[in-house]
XYZ file of C-alpha atoms in Angstrom:
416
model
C 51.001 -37.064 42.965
C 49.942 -33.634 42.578
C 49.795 -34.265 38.791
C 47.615 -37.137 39.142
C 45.163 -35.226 41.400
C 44.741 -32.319 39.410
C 44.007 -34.748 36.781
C 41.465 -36.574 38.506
C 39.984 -32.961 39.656
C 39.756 -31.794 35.725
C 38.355 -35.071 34.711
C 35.750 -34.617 37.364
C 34.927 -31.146 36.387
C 34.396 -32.283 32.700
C 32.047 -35.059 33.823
C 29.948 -32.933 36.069
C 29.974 -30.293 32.771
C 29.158 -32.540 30.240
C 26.154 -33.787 32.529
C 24.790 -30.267 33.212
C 25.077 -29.672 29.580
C 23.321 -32.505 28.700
C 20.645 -31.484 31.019
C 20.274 -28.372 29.812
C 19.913 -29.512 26.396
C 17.449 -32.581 27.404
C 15.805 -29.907 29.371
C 15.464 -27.431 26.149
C 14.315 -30.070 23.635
C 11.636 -31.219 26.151
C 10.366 -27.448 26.274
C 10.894 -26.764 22.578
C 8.445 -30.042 22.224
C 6.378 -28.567 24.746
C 5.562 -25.234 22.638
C 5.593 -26.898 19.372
C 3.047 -29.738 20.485
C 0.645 -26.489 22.353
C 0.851 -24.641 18.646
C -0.317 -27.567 17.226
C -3.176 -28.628 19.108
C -3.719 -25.122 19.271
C -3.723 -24.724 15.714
C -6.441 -27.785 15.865
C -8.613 -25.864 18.068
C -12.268 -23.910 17.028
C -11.782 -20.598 17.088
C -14.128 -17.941 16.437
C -13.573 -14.671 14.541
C -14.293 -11.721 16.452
C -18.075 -10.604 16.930
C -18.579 -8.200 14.843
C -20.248 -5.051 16.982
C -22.904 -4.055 14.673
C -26.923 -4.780 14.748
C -27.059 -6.463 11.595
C -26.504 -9.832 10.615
C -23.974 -10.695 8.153
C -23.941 -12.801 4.961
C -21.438 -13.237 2.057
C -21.403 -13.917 -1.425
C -18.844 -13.950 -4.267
C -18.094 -13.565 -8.041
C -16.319 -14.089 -10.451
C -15.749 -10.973 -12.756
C -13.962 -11.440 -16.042
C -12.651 -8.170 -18.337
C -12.757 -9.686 -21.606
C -11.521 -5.679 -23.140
C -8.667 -5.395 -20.491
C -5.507 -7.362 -20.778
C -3.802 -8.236 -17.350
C -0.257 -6.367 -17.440
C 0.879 -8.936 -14.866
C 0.061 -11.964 -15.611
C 2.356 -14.055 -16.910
C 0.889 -14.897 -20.312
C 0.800 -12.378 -22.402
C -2.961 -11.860 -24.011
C -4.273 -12.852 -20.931
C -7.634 -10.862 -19.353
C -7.848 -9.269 -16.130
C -10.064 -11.793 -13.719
C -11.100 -10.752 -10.299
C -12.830 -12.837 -7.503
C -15.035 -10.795 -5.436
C -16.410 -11.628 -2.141
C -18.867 -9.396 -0.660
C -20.043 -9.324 2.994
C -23.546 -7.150 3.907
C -26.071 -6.722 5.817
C -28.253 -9.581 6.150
C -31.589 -10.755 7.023
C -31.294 -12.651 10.621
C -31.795 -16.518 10.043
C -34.312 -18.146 12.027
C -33.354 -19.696 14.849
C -29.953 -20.875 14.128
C -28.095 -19.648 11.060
C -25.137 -21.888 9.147
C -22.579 -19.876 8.870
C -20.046 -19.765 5.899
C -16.595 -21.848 6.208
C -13.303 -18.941 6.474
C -12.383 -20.426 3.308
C -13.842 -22.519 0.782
C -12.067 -26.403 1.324
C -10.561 -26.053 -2.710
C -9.211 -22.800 -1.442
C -8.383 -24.219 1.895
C -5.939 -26.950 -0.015
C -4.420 -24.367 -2.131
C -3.249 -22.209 0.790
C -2.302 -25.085 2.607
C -0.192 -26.560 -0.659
C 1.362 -23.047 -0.569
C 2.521 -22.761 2.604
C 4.042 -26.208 2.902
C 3.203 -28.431 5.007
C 5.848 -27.805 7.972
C 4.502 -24.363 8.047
C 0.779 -25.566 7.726
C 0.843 -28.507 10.507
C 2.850 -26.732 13.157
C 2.912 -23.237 12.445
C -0.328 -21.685 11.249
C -3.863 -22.303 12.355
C -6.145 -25.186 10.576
C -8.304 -22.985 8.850
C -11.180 -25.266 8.346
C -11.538 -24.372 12.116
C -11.756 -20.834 12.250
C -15.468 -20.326 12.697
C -16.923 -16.920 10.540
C -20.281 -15.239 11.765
C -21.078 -14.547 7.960
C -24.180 -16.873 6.475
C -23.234 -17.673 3.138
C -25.839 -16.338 0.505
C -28.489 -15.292 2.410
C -30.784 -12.224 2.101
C -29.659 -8.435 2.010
C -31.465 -6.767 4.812
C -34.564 -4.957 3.918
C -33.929 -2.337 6.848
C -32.397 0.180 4.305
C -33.046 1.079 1.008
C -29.599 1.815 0.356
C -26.210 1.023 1.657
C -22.785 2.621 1.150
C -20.182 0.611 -0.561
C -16.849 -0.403 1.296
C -14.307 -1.458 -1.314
C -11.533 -3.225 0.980
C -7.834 -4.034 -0.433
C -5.704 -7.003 1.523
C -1.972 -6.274 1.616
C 1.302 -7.766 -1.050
C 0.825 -11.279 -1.242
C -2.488 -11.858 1.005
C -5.961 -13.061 0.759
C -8.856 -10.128 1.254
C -10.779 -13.256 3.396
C -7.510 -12.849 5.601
C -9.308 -9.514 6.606
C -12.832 -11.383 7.166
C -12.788 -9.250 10.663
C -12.625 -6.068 9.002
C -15.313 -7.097 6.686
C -17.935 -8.526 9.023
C -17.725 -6.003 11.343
C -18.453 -3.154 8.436
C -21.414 -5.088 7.399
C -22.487 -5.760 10.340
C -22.697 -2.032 10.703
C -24.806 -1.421 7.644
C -21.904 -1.365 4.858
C -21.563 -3.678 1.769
C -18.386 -4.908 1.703
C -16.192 -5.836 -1.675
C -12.774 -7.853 -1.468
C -11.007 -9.251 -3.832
C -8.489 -11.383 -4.732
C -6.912 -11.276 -8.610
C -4.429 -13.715 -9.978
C -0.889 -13.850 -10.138
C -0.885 -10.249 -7.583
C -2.755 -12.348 -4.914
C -1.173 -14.846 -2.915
C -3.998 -17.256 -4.218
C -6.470 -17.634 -6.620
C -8.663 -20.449 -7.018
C -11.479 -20.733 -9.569
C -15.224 -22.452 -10.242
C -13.397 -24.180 -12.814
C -10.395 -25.669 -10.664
C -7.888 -23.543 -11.795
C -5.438 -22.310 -8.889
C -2.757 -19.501 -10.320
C -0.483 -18.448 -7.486
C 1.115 -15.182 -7.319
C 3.948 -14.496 -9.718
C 7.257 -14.390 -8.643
C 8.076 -10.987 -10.599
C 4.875 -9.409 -9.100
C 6.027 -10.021 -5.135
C 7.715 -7.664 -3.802
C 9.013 -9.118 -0.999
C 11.384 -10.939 -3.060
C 12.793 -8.020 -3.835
C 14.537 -4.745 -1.928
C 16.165 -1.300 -3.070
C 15.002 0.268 -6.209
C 13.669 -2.429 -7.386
C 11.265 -3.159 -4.422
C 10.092 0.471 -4.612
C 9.627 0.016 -8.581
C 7.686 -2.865 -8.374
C 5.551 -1.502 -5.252
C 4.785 1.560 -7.502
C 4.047 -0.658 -10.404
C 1.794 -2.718 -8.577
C -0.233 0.195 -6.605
C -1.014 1.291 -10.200
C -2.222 -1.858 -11.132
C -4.689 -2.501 -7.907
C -5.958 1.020 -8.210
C -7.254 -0.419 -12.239
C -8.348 -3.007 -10.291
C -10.629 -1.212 -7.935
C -11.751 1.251 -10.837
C -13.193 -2.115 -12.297
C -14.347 -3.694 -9.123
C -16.452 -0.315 -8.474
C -17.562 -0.585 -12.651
C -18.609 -3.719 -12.030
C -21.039 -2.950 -8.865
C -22.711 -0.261 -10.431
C -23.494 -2.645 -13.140
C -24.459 -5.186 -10.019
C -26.387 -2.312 -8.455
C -28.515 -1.974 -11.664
C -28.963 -5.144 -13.251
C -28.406 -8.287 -10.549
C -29.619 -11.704 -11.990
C -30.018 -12.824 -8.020
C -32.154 -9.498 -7.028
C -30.076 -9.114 -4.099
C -28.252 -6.045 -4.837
C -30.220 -4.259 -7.668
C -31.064 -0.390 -6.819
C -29.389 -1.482 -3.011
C -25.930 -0.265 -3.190
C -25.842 3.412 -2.815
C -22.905 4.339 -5.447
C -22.519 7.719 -4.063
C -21.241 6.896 -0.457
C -18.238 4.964 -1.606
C -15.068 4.567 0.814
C -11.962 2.024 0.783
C -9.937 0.622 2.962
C -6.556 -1.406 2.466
C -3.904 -2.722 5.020
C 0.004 -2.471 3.969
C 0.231 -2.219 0.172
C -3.804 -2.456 0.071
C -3.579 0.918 1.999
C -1.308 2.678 -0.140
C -3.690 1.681 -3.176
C -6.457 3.005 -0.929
C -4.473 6.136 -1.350
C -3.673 6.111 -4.929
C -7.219 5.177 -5.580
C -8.850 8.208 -4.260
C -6.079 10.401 -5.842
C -7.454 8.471 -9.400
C -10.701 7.945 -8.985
C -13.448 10.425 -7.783
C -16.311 8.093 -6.976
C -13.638 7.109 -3.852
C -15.990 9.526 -1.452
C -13.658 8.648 1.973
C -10.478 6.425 2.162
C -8.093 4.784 5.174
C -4.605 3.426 4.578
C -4.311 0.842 7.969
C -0.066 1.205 8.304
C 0.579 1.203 4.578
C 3.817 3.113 2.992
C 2.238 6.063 0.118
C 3.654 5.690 -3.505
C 4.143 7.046 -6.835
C 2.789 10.480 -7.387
C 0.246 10.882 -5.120
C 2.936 11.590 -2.336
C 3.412 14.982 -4.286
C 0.063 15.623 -4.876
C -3.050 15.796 -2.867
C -6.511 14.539 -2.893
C -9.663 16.120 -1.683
C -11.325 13.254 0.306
C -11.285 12.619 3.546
C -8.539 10.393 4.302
C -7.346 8.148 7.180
C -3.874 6.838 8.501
C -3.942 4.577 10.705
C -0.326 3.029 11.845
C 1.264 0.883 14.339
C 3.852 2.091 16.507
C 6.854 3.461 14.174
C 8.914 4.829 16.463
C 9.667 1.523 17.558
C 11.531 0.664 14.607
C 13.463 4.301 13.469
C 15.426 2.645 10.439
C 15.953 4.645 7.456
C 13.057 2.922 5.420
C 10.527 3.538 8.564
C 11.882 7.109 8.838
C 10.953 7.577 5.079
C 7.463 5.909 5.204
C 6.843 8.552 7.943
C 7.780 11.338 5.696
C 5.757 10.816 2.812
C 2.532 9.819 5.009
C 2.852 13.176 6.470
C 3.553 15.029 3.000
C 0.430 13.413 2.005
C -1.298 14.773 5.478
C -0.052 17.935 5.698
C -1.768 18.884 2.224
C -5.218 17.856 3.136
C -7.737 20.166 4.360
C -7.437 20.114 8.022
C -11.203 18.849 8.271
C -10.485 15.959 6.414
C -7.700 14.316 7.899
C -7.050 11.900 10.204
C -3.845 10.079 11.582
C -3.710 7.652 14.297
C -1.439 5.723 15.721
C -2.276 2.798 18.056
C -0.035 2.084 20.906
C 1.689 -1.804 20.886
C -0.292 -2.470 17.656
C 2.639 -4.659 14.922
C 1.948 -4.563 11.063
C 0.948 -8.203 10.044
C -1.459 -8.191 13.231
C -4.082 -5.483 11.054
C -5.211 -9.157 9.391
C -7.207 -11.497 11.113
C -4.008 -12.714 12.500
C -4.351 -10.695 15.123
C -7.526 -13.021 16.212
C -5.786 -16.081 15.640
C -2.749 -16.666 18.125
C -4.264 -17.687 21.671
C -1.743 -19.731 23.863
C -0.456 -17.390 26.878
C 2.648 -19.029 27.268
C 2.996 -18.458 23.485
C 2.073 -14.814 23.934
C 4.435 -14.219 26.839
C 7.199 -15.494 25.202
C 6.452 -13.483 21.565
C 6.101 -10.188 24.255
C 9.460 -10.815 25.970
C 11.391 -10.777 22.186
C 9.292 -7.840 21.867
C 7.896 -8.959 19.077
C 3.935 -8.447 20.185
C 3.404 -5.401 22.271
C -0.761 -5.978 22.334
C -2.759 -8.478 22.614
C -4.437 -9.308 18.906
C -7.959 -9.220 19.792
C -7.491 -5.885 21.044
C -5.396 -4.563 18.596
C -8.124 -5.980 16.029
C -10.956 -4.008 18.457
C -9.328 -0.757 17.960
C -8.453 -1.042 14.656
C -12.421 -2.099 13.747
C -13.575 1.080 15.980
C -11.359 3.483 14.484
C -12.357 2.464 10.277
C -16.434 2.362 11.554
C -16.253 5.571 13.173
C -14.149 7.040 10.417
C -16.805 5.861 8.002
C -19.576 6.945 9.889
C -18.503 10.342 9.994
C -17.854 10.651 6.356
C -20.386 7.986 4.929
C -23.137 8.148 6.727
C -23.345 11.772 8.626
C -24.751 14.014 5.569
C -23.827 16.950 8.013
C -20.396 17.705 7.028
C -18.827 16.690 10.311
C -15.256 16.345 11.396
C -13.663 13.167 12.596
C -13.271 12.816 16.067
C -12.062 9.595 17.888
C -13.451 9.001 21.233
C -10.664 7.653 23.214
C -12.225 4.477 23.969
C -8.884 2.561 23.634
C -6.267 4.591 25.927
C -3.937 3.059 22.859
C -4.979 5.586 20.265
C -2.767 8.846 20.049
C -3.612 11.656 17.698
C -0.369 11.955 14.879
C 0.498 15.666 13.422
């Protein structure tokens, strides 16, 4: 009898278990569904970049420049030329009374990305780009306002597209500075040509397929190669500057206020730029590691670092990017160096990314892992306050004076 009943009582206890764990899993799905169906419509949605906090209008423009003395060390042909596409942002003339404004990507470029990504990632992870509404007009006049503007050459990080930093880029112009990305083949995630050719980046050029000494070799390999590629980029406006088919930028670019900016690897070739080249007048590295020899060296420019919260994440490698940032700092001339660190800010957040991810409950959920400590649009407000001010200190101010960051954003703290 007593057997029976405690057999009854178990069998009763694994009913009511099985049920609540059925529950619990019905329960789960129905929320995972939940999130997954908000991303999507939410990655469906118009969203608008950032406005960008300067006077000026913006429009954009791009090129293709071809090096037909220059071979490309990594491509994956051998003979083949160096190719860059530039886009340029500037100050523009104000369209009358409603301007068209340029799509975030062109649609063959739009198809490439989206063929890249795959299409789980593309559908349900990742925003529909054709939606993502710029503030640029495509084409349109360079504002007569100035005679001259100083030249912004801006670097996206291992694997991205410079228009992934169309923020960065339209608020600089919009604050009188010409802009110049670019994207080059088989080093950029993308590249898609006039002609229809698409060459995606080469496997033995990414880094993140990679780790140790071979990572670091290959990061070092290809900081070298993007600071050629902004030697050429800056060759190439001058030639723009004097002898532009269009009109638009001949005798407008003012070659000797030239600055750069790059996020991740794009700001450790901001680095090794200035320490190669001397036209680099000012420089900012947005939470990039330092390589090769410049970490040894110095350079003489004024220079800004400007990193997300490391002490967050104290592993050997972070510990080590820390060290050679401030070798690099602690050899330039006090009155020419900068390093700030922004509060909650995360790496891949620098990028327009930062703009893109809207849903609260999303949000809430990605702050409880910990893995966003700051909202994007703020973190993308900061960072665009700190590289204009930086600029217009060293760009613009022909009075020699020293950087000195208001502290608009309570998030900004002074690194030494």
């Amino acid at each position: 009898m007593e057997h029976s009943k405690l057999l009854r009582r178990t069998q009763l206890f694994a009913r009511i278990t099985t049920k609540i764990i059925l529950k619990s899993a019905l329960i789960g799905l129905v929320l995972l569904a939940i999130i997954i169906g908000l991303m999507f419509l939410d990655s469906r949605r118009d969203t608008a970049l950032p406005t960008p906090s300067g006077p000026f209008a913006v429009g954009r423009t791009s090129f293709v420049w071809k090096d037909s003395t220059k071979v490309d060390s990594m491509a994956t042909k051998p003979g083949t030329k160096r190719e860059l596409i530039a886009w340029i942002w500037y100050p523009a003339l104000p369209q009358q009374p409603s301007p068209s404004f340029a799509a975030y990507l062109p649609l063959a470029w739009r198809k490439a990305v989206e063929h890249q990504r795959g299409m789980l990632i593309n559908k349900m992870l990742t925003r529909d780009l054709s939606r993502v509404r710029t503030h640029s007009i495509p084409d349109a006049d360079l504002s007569p306002e100035k005679n001259h503007y100083p030249v912004i050459i801006l670097r996206a990080g291992l694997a991205a597209l410079v228009t992934g930093y169309t923020s960065i880029a339209e608020d600089l112009a919009s604050n009188g500075y010409v802009v110049v990305g670019f994207d080059a083949p088989y080093r950029s995630a993308v590249s898609v040509f006039p002609d229809g050719r698409v060459v995606e980046i080469s496997s033995k050029n990414n880094a993140d397929m990679y780790s140790g000494s071979q990572q670091k070799q290959l990061a070092e390999k290809l900081v070298k190669a993007w600071s050629a590629d902004m030697r050429y980029a800056l060759d190439q406006l001058q030639h723009l500057n004097g002898s532009d088919s269009s009109g638009k930028f001949r005798g407008r670019l003012d070659m000797e206020r030239v600055g750069v900016v790059g996020h991740s690897l794009g700001g450790a070739t901001a680095l090794q730029f200035c320490y190669d080249d001397s036209r680099c007048k000012a420089g900012i590295d947005v939470d990039g590691a330092p390589q090769g020899e410049v970490i040894n060296d110095s350079i003489t420019q004024p220079f800004m670092f400007l990193t997300s919260e490391h002490s967050s994440d104290p592993d050997s490698v972070t510990s080590q990017v820390i060290a050679n940032i401030r070798l690099v700092y602690n050899r330039q001339s006090t009155d020419r160096r900068s390093w700030l660190m922004i509060h909650g800010a995360s790496h891949f957040r620098f990028s327009d990314d930062g703009a893109l991810l809207k849903i609260p409950m999303i949000m809430s959920v990605l702050h409880s892992l910990g893995i966003i400590h700051l909202d994007g649009r703020r973190q993308m407000a900061i960072t665009t306050y700190c590289i204009n001010h930086f600029f217009d200190t060293y760009l613009k101010d022909s009075t020699g004076a020293t950087l000195e960051i208001q502290r608009k954003f309570p998030e900004i703290e002074y690194s030494h």
